[in-house]
Amino acid sequence: MTRGTLITIEGLDGAGKSTLADALVRELAARASHVELLREPGGVEASERIRALVKDPALAISPRTEALLYAAARAQLVQERLEPLLREGAVVVLDRFVDSSLAYQGAGRSLGIEEVRAINRFATGHIAPDRTLLLRISPAGGRMRLHERAEEPDRLEREGEDFFAAIAAAYEDLARAEPQRIRVIDATLPPEQVLRDALAAVEDLLVPSARSH
Ligand code: TMP
């Protein structure tokens, strides 16, 4: 099947994912004819509404509900936007994907990685990232960067140290289990270096003859 390329960006809140995503898309646009940037939860109208709901600190949302809401937002994004883009051959940079649910809901909320993987398989079908850039930052480092932002913390950002420590550990386990797909990048380096490392980690995907599918 001819298809595009899916590059996902993962990491703790405050790791600098959005900054990298913007810069990466600018660089990739010079090398590929069709490059798109999407984010999760969001990217299409229904999923953006779920995003507002799931981040609202005024709402009580149980862990299972939370996992299902993220999966529902993902299912809509995949069907409405991601699948068509990949079918057209686009390079898609996606700010968070299934690994976020595995780390945040599977480990952070203690629902279990495999349980959360199963509902996401249902939500996304066969779609898997070609490459995942994991921005590594310590929970304390991520928290410090969040505090530097002017915005009020959302429902998840209000969680305590144990929650983020469990997420960080889960990301490390995922990266160890799939070293070919998940490339770890030191998020404490200056943004220009983070971008250079990210480009080096996806370079092989941009050479058509090096593609395996
Ligand atoms: P962000 O777009 O600022 O990263 O916000 C998304 C928040 O939602 C962030 O705290 C991580 C969290 N999240 C999950 O807990 N599970 C998920 O599957 C996704 C996509 C995000």
PDB file of C-alpha atoms and ligand atoms in Angstrom:
ATOM      1  CA  MET A   1       0.000   0.000   0.000  1.00  0.00           C
ATOM      2  CA  THR A   2       1.377   3.420  -0.926  1.00  0.00           C
ATOM      3  CA  ARG A   3       1.015   5.686   2.062  1.00  0.00           C
ATOM      4  CA  GLY A   4       2.460   8.685   3.770  1.00  0.00           C
ATOM      5  CA  THR A   5       4.589   8.941   6.873  1.00  0.00           C
ATOM      6  CA  LEU A   6       3.393   9.345  10.432  1.00  0.00           C
ATOM      7  CA  ILE A   7       5.799  10.972  12.899  1.00  0.00           C
ATOM      8  CA  THR A   8       4.542  11.357  16.459  1.00  0.00           C
ATOM      9  CA  ILE A   9       5.995  13.475  19.251  1.00  0.00           C
ATOM     10  CA  GLU A  10       5.684  12.362  22.866  1.00  0.00           C
ATOM     11  CA  GLY A  11       6.813  13.462  26.300  1.00  0.00           C
ATOM     12  CA  LEU A  12       5.773  14.923  29.629  1.00  0.00           C
ATOM     13  CA  ASP A  13       3.928  18.209  29.838  1.00  0.00           C
ATOM     14  CA  GLY A  14       6.555  20.953  29.606  1.00  0.00           C
ATOM     15  CA  ALA A  15       8.959  18.861  27.471  1.00  0.00           C
ATOM     16  CA  GLY A  16       8.670  21.281  24.525  1.00  0.00           C
ATOM     17  CA  LYS A  17       6.663  19.107  22.122  1.00  0.00           C
ATOM     18  CA  SER A  18       4.722  21.925  20.492  1.00  0.00           C
ATOM     19  CA  THR A  19       7.856  24.018  19.933  1.00  0.00           C
ATOM     20  CA  LEU A  20       9.571  21.052  18.301  1.00  0.00           C
ATOM     21  CA  ALA A  21       6.476  20.159  16.255  1.00  0.00           C
ATOM     22  CA  ASP A  22       6.285  23.678  14.761  1.00  0.00           C
ATOM     23  CA  ALA A  23       9.997  23.777  13.946  1.00  0.00           C
ATOM     24  CA  LEU A  24      10.025  20.239  12.564  1.00  0.00           C
ATOM     25  CA  VAL A  25       7.122  20.931  10.223  1.00  0.00           C
ATOM     26  CA  ARG A  26       8.892  24.045   8.894  1.00  0.00           C
ATOM     27  CA  GLU A  27      12.016  21.976   8.151  1.00  0.00           C
ATOM     28  CA  LEU A  28      10.144  19.028   6.648  1.00  0.00           C
ATOM     29  CA  ALA A  29       8.126  21.329   4.385  1.00  0.00           C
ATOM     30  CA  ALA A  30      11.386  22.083   2.546  1.00  0.00           C
ATOM     31  CA  ARG A  31      11.957  18.359   1.921  1.00  0.00           C
ATOM     32  CA  ALA A  32       8.487  16.908   1.263  1.00  0.00           C
ATOM     33  CA  SER A  33       5.643  18.214  -0.883  1.00  0.00           C
ATOM     34  CA  HIS A  34       2.799  17.710   1.617  1.00  0.00           C
ATOM     35  CA  VAL A  35       3.457  18.111   5.348  1.00  0.00           C
ATOM     36  CA  GLU A  36       0.698  18.465   7.951  1.00  0.00           C
ATOM     37  CA  LEU A  37       0.775  19.227  11.675  1.00  0.00           C
ATOM     38  CA  LEU A  38      -1.932  17.790  13.927  1.00  0.00           C
ATOM     39  CA  ARG A  39      -2.331  17.569  17.675  1.00  0.00           C
ATOM     40  CA  GLU A  40      -4.022  15.270  20.145  1.00  0.00           C
ATOM     41  CA  PRO A  41      -6.521  15.427  21.582  1.00  0.00           C
ATOM     42  CA  GLY A  42      -7.885  17.606  18.777  1.00  0.00           C
ATOM     43  CA  GLY A  43      -7.210  18.192  15.112  1.00  0.00           C
ATOM     44  CA  VAL A  44     -10.875  17.989  14.045  1.00  0.00           C
ATOM     45  CA  GLU A  45     -13.963  19.692  15.468  1.00  0.00           C
ATOM     46  CA  ALA A  46     -15.378  16.790  17.536  1.00  0.00           C
ATOM     47  CA  SER A  47     -11.941  15.966  18.970  1.00  0.00           C
ATOM     48  CA  GLU A  48     -11.230  19.619  19.834  1.00  0.00           C
ATOM     49  CA  ARG A  49     -14.491  19.634  21.820  1.00  0.00           C
ATOM     50  CA  ILE A  50     -13.457  16.473  23.651  1.00  0.00           C
ATOM     51  CA  ARG A  51     -10.111  18.208  24.343  1.00  0.00           C
ATOM     52  CA  ALA A  52     -11.880  21.115  26.060  1.00  0.00           C
ATOM     53  CA  LEU A  53     -13.956  18.671  28.095  1.00  0.00           C
ATOM     54  CA  VAL A  54     -11.131  16.378  29.178  1.00  0.00           C
ATOM     55  CA  LYS A  55      -8.859  19.268  30.209  1.00  0.00           C
ATOM     56  CA  ASP A  56     -11.531  21.129  32.202  1.00  0.00           C
ATOM     57  CA  PRO A  57     -10.452  21.292  35.888  1.00  0.00           C
ATOM     58  CA  ALA A  58     -14.090  21.880  36.916  1.00  0.00           C
ATOM     59  CA  LEU A  59     -15.147  18.357  35.810  1.00  0.00           C
ATOM     60  CA  ALA A  60     -14.928  15.081  37.718  1.00  0.00           C
ATOM     61  CA  ILE A  61     -13.711  12.479  35.216  1.00  0.00           C
ATOM     62  CA  SER A  62     -12.868   8.924  36.282  1.00  0.00           C
ATOM     63  CA  PRO A  63      -9.724   7.215  34.905  1.00  0.00           C
ATOM     64  CA  ARG A  64     -11.731   4.863  32.639  1.00  0.00           C
ATOM     65  CA  THR A  65     -13.805   7.735  31.302  1.00  0.00           C
ATOM     66  CA  GLU A  66     -10.631   9.698  30.695  1.00  0.00           C
ATOM     67  CA  ALA A  67      -9.068   6.813  28.727  1.00  0.00           C
ATOM     68  CA  LEU A  68     -12.216   6.411  26.640  1.00  0.00           C
ATOM     69  CA  LEU A  69     -12.473  10.147  25.944  1.00  0.00           C
ATOM     70  CA  TYR A  70      -8.895  10.270  24.640  1.00  0.00           C
ATOM     71  CA  ALA A  71      -9.557   7.146  22.584  1.00  0.00           C
ATOM     72  CA  ALA A  72     -12.778   8.646  21.193  1.00  0.00           C
ATOM     73  CA  ALA A  73     -11.019  11.876  20.217  1.00  0.00           C
ATOM     74  CA  ARG A  74      -8.330   9.745  18.554  1.00  0.00           C
ATOM     75  CA  ALA A  75     -10.828   7.572  16.657  1.00  0.00           C
ATOM     76  CA  GLN A  76     -12.438  10.640  15.105  1.00  0.00           C
ATOM     77  CA  LEU A  77      -9.098  12.232  14.195  1.00  0.00           C
ATOM     78  CA  VAL A  78      -7.894   9.007  12.588  1.00  0.00           C
ATOM     79  CA  GLN A  79     -10.998   8.494  10.507  1.00  0.00           C
ATOM     80  CA  GLU A  80     -11.708  12.079   9.529  1.00  0.00           C
ATOM     81  CA  ARG A  81      -8.205  13.397   8.963  1.00  0.00           C
ATOM     82  CA  LEU A  82      -5.244  11.093   9.554  1.00  0.00           C
ATOM     83  CA  GLU A  83      -6.216   8.170   7.330  1.00  0.00           C
ATOM     84  CA  PRO A  84      -7.107  10.371   4.345  1.00  0.00           C
ATOM     85  CA  LEU A  85      -3.836  12.311   4.719  1.00  0.00           C
ATOM     86  CA  LEU A  86      -1.735   9.154   4.851  1.00  0.00           C
ATOM     87  CA  ARG A  87      -3.618   7.709   1.896  1.00  0.00           C
ATOM     88  CA  GLU A  88      -2.705  10.873  -0.043  1.00  0.00           C
ATOM     89  CA  GLY A  89       0.955  10.293   0.849  1.00  0.00           C
ATOM     90  CA  ALA A  90       1.374  13.204   3.275  1.00  0.00           C
ATOM     91  CA  VAL A  91       4.030  13.452   5.969  1.00  0.00           C
ATOM     92  CA  VAL A  92       2.048  13.989   9.166  1.00  0.00           C
ATOM     93  CA  VAL A  93       3.623  15.311  12.359  1.00  0.00           C
ATOM     94  CA  LEU A  94       1.311  14.448  15.228  1.00  0.00           C
ATOM     95  CA  ASP A  95       1.757  16.050  18.654  1.00  0.00           C
ATOM     96  CA  ARG A  96       0.865  13.023  20.900  1.00  0.00           C
ATOM     97  CA  PHE A  97      -0.778   9.725  19.905  1.00  0.00           C
ATOM     98  CA  VAL A  98      -1.475   6.287  21.455  1.00  0.00           C
ATOM     99  CA  ASP A  99       1.757   6.290  23.510  1.00  0.00           C
ATOM    100  CA  SER A 100       0.355   9.260  25.484  1.00  0.00           C
ATOM    101  CA  SER A 101      -2.624   7.157  26.523  1.00  0.00           C
ATOM    102  CA  LEU A 102      -0.396   4.199  27.397  1.00  0.00           C
ATOM    103  CA  ALA A 103       1.797   6.426  29.588  1.00  0.00           C
ATOM    104  CA  TYR A 104      -0.813   8.794  31.088  1.00  0.00           C
ATOM    105  CA  GLN A 105      -3.844   6.519  31.482  1.00  0.00           C
ATOM    106  CA  GLY A 106      -2.113   3.120  31.468  1.00  0.00           C
ATOM    107  CA  ALA A 107       0.624   4.055  33.952  1.00  0.00           C
ATOM    108  CA  GLY A 108      -0.305   7.489  35.358  1.00  0.00           C
ATOM    109  CA  ARG A 109      -3.897   6.435  36.141  1.00  0.00           C
ATOM    110  CA  SER A 110      -2.855   2.817  36.814  1.00  0.00           C
ATOM    111  CA  LEU A 111      -5.332   1.366  34.306  1.00  0.00           C
ATOM    112  CA  GLY A 112      -2.683  -0.962  32.869  1.00  0.00           C
ATOM    113  CA  ILE A 113      -0.753  -0.513  29.632  1.00  0.00           C
ATOM    114  CA  GLU A 114      -2.336  -3.524  27.881  1.00  0.00           C
ATOM    115  CA  GLU A 115      -5.906  -2.540  28.819  1.00  0.00           C
ATOM    116  CA  VAL A 116      -5.367   0.907  27.375  1.00  0.00           C
ATOM    117  CA  ARG A 117      -3.595  -0.507  24.329  1.00  0.00           C
ATOM    118  CA  ALA A 118      -6.651  -2.659  23.628  1.00  0.00           C
ATOM    119  CA  ILE A 119      -9.157   0.218  23.556  1.00  0.00           C
ATOM    120  CA  ASN A 120      -6.767   2.182  21.366  1.00  0.00           C
ATOM    121  CA  ARG A 121      -6.464  -0.689  18.921  1.00  0.00           C
ATOM    122  CA  PHE A 122     -10.243  -0.518  18.645  1.00  0.00           C
ATOM    123  CA  ALA A 123     -10.074   3.271  18.209  1.00  0.00           C
ATOM    124  CA  THR A 124      -7.316   3.492  15.617  1.00  0.00           C
ATOM    125  CA  GLY A 125      -7.474   0.230  13.666  1.00  0.00           C
ATOM    126  CA  HIS A 126      -4.138  -0.567  12.058  1.00  0.00           C
ATOM    127  CA  ILE A 127      -2.508   2.879  12.222  1.00  0.00           C
ATOM    128  CA  ALA A 128       0.887   2.990  13.932  1.00  0.00           C
ATOM    129  CA  PRO A 129       3.568   5.698  13.816  1.00  0.00           C
ATOM    130  CA  ASP A 130       6.542   5.178  11.505  1.00  0.00           C
ATOM    131  CA  ARG A 131       8.683   7.041  14.039  1.00  0.00           C
ATOM    132  CA  THR A 132       8.099   8.488  17.493  1.00  0.00           C
ATOM    133  CA  LEU A 133      10.242  11.240  18.978  1.00  0.00           C
ATOM    134  CA  LEU A 134      10.214  11.001  22.762  1.00  0.00           C
ATOM    135  CA  LEU A 135      11.331  14.254  24.372  1.00  0.00           C
ATOM    136  CA  ARG A 136      12.955  13.237  27.623  1.00  0.00           C
ATOM    137  CA  ILE A 137      12.725  15.598  30.562  1.00  0.00           C
ATOM    138  CA  SER A 138      12.551  14.836  34.282  1.00  0.00           C
ATOM    139  CA  PRO A 139       9.144  15.321  35.946  1.00  0.00           C
ATOM    140  CA  ALA A 140      10.648  18.201  37.967  1.00  0.00           C
ATOM    141  CA  GLY A 141      12.093  19.790  34.819  1.00  0.00           C
ATOM    142  CA  GLY A 142       8.757  19.543  32.999  1.00  0.00           C
ATOM    143  CA  ARG A 143       6.929  21.021  35.956  1.00  0.00           C
ATOM    144  CA  MET A 144       9.357  23.933  36.156  1.00  0.00           C
ATOM    145  CA  ARG A 145       8.765  24.790  32.486  1.00  0.00           C
ATOM    146  CA  LEU A 146       4.991  24.593  32.989  1.00  0.00           C
ATOM    147  CA  HIS A 147       5.209  27.062  35.860  1.00  0.00           C
ATOM    148  CA  GLU A 148       7.101  29.466  33.589  1.00  0.00           C
ATOM    149  CA  ARG A 149       4.058  29.601  31.272  1.00  0.00           C
ATOM    150  CA  ALA A 150       1.407  32.204  31.937  1.00  0.00           C
ATOM    151  CA  GLU A 151      -1.555  29.804  31.483  1.00  0.00           C
ATOM    152  CA  GLU A 152      -3.527  28.228  34.314  1.00  0.00           C
ATOM    153  CA  PRO A 153      -2.712  24.496  34.702  1.00  0.00           C
ATOM    154  CA  ASP A 154      -5.362  22.199  33.172  1.00  0.00           C
ATOM    155  CA  ARG A 155      -6.984  19.182  34.865  1.00  0.00           C
ATOM    156  CA  LEU A 156      -4.043  16.847  34.174  1.00  0.00           C
ATOM    157  CA  GLU A 157      -1.301  19.380  34.833  1.00  0.00           C
ATOM    158  CA  ARG A 158      -2.691  19.737  38.383  1.00  0.00           C
ATOM    159  CA  GLU A 159      -1.722  16.158  39.225  1.00  0.00           C
ATOM    160  CA  GLY A 160       1.073  15.414  41.707  1.00  0.00           C
ATOM    161  CA  GLU A 161       4.631  14.146  41.420  1.00  0.00           C
ATOM    162  CA  ASP A 162       3.761  10.427  41.573  1.00  0.00           C
ATOM    163  CA  PHE A 163       1.505  10.738  38.526  1.00  0.00           C
ATOM    164  CA  PHE A 164       4.225  12.304  36.382  1.00  0.00           C
ATOM    165  CA  ALA A 165       6.942   9.981  37.720  1.00  0.00           C
ATOM    166  CA  ALA A 166       4.826   6.971  36.644  1.00  0.00           C
ATOM    167  CA  ILE A 167       4.310   8.513  33.192  1.00  0.00           C
ATOM    168  CA  ALA A 168       8.035   9.234  32.753  1.00  0.00           C
ATOM    169  CA  ALA A 169       8.910   5.653  33.743  1.00  0.00           C
ATOM    170  CA  ALA A 170       6.307   4.240  31.334  1.00  0.00           C
ATOM    171  CA  TYR A 171       7.691   6.293  28.435  1.00  0.00           C
ATOM    172  CA  GLU A 172      11.152   4.890  29.176  1.00  0.00           C
ATOM    173  CA  ASP A 173       9.772   1.322  29.173  1.00  0.00           C
ATOM    174  CA  LEU A 174       7.982   1.912  25.872  1.00  0.00           C
ATOM    175  CA  ALA A 175      11.177   3.311  24.317  1.00  0.00           C
ATOM    176  CA  ARG A 176      13.189   0.320  25.542  1.00  0.00           C
ATOM    177  CA  ALA A 177      10.623  -2.090  24.089  1.00  0.00           C
ATOM    178  CA  GLU A 178      10.578  -0.432  20.645  1.00  0.00           C
ATOM    179  CA  PRO A 179      13.953   1.234  20.052  1.00  0.00           C
ATOM    180  CA  GLN A 180      13.577   1.227  16.271  1.00  0.00           C
ATOM    181  CA  ARG A 181      10.337   3.238  16.359  1.00  0.00           C
ATOM    182  CA  ILE A 182      10.824   5.356  19.488  1.00  0.00           C
ATOM    183  CA  ARG A 183      13.882   7.639  19.482  1.00  0.00           C
ATOM    184  CA  VAL A 184      14.682   9.417  22.718  1.00  0.00           C
ATOM    185  CA  ILE A 185      15.777  13.049  22.487  1.00  0.00           C
ATOM    186  CA  ASP A 186      17.224  15.110  25.351  1.00  0.00           C
ATOM    187  CA  ALA A 187      14.640  17.866  25.806  1.00  0.00           C
ATOM    188  CA  THR A 188      16.885  19.890  28.120  1.00  0.00           C
ATOM    189  CA  LEU A 189      19.171  20.851  25.199  1.00  0.00           C
ATOM    190  CA  PRO A 190      18.638  24.188  23.397  1.00  0.00           C
ATOM    191  CA  PRO A 191      15.682  24.109  20.938  1.00  0.00           C
ATOM    192  CA  GLU A 192      17.989  24.262  17.878  1.00  0.00           C
ATOM    193  CA  GLN A 193      19.805  21.132  19.056  1.00  0.00           C
ATOM    194  CA  VAL A 194      16.532  19.353  19.833  1.00  0.00           C
ATOM    195  CA  LEU A 195      15.425  20.132  16.272  1.00  0.00           C
ATOM    196  CA  ARG A 196      18.712  18.852  14.814  1.00  0.00           C
ATOM    197  CA  ASP A 197      18.395  15.614  16.812  1.00  0.00           C
ATOM    198  CA  ALA A 198      14.780  15.221  15.701  1.00  0.00           C
ATOM    199  CA  LEU A 199      15.690  15.693  12.031  1.00  0.00           C
ATOM    200  CA  ALA A 200      18.490  13.140  12.332  1.00  0.00           C
ATOM    201  CA  ALA A 201      16.001  10.680  13.868  1.00  0.00           C
ATOM    202  CA  VAL A 202      13.542  10.905  10.950  1.00  0.00           C
ATOM    203  CA  GLU A 203      15.977  11.378   8.074  1.00  0.00           C
ATOM    204  CA  ASP A 204      15.776   7.790   6.804  1.00  0.00           C
ATOM    205  CA  LEU A 205      11.995   8.096   6.441  1.00  0.00           C
ATOM    206  CA  LEU A 206      12.335  10.974   3.991  1.00  0.00           C
ATOM    207  CA  VAL A 207      14.483   9.056   1.491  1.00  0.00           C
ATOM    208  CA  PRO A 208      11.941   7.161  -0.661  1.00  0.00           C
ATOM    209  CA  SER A 209      14.294   4.267  -1.516  1.00  0.00           C
ATOM    210  CA  ALA A 210      14.974   3.658   2.183  1.00  0.00           C
ATOM    211  CA  ARG A 211      11.267   3.093   2.958  1.00  0.00           C
ATOM    212  CA  SER A 212      10.315  -0.446   3.790  1.00  0.00           C
ATOM    213  CA  HIS A 213       6.625  -0.196   2.813  1.00  0.00           C
TER     214      HIS A 213
HETATM  215  P1  TMP B   1      -1.152  19.045  25.524  1.00  0.00           P
HETATM  216  O1  TMP B   1      -1.748  19.143  24.179  1.00  0.00           O
HETATM  217  O2  TMP B   1      -0.885  20.347  26.165  1.00  0.00           O
HETATM  218  O3  TMP B   1       0.004  18.108  25.588  1.00  0.00           O
HETATM  219  O4  TMP B   1      -2.320  18.485  26.464  1.00  0.00           O
HETATM  220  C1  TMP B   1      -2.803  17.252  26.405  1.00  0.00           C
HETATM  221  C2  TMP B   1      -2.927  16.746  27.815  1.00  0.00           C
HETATM  222  O5  TMP B   1      -3.638  15.520  27.772  1.00  0.00           O
HETATM  223  C3  TMP B   1      -1.580  16.438  28.442  1.00  0.00           C
HETATM  224  O6  TMP B   1      -1.630  16.690  29.836  1.00  0.00           O
HETATM  225  C4  TMP B   1      -1.430  14.957  28.219  1.00  0.00           C
HETATM  226  C5  TMP B   1      -2.839  14.469  28.248  1.00  0.00           C
HETATM  227  N1  TMP B   1      -3.101  13.299  27.404  1.00  0.00           N
HETATM  228  C6  TMP B   1      -3.416  12.100  28.009  1.00  0.00           C
HETATM  229  O7  TMP B   1      -3.460  12.018  29.237  1.00  0.00           O
HETATM  230  N2  TMP B   1      -3.690  11.029  27.224  1.00  0.00           N
HETATM  231  C7  TMP B   1      -3.678  11.094  25.858  1.00  0.00           C
HETATM  232  O8  TMP B   1      -3.942  10.083  25.193  1.00  0.00           O
HETATM  233  C8  TMP B   1      -3.341  12.355  25.245  1.00  0.00           C
HETATM  234  C9  TMP B   1      -3.328  12.470  23.752  1.00  0.00           C
HETATM  235  C10 TMP B   1      -3.061  13.426  26.056  1.00  0.00           C
END
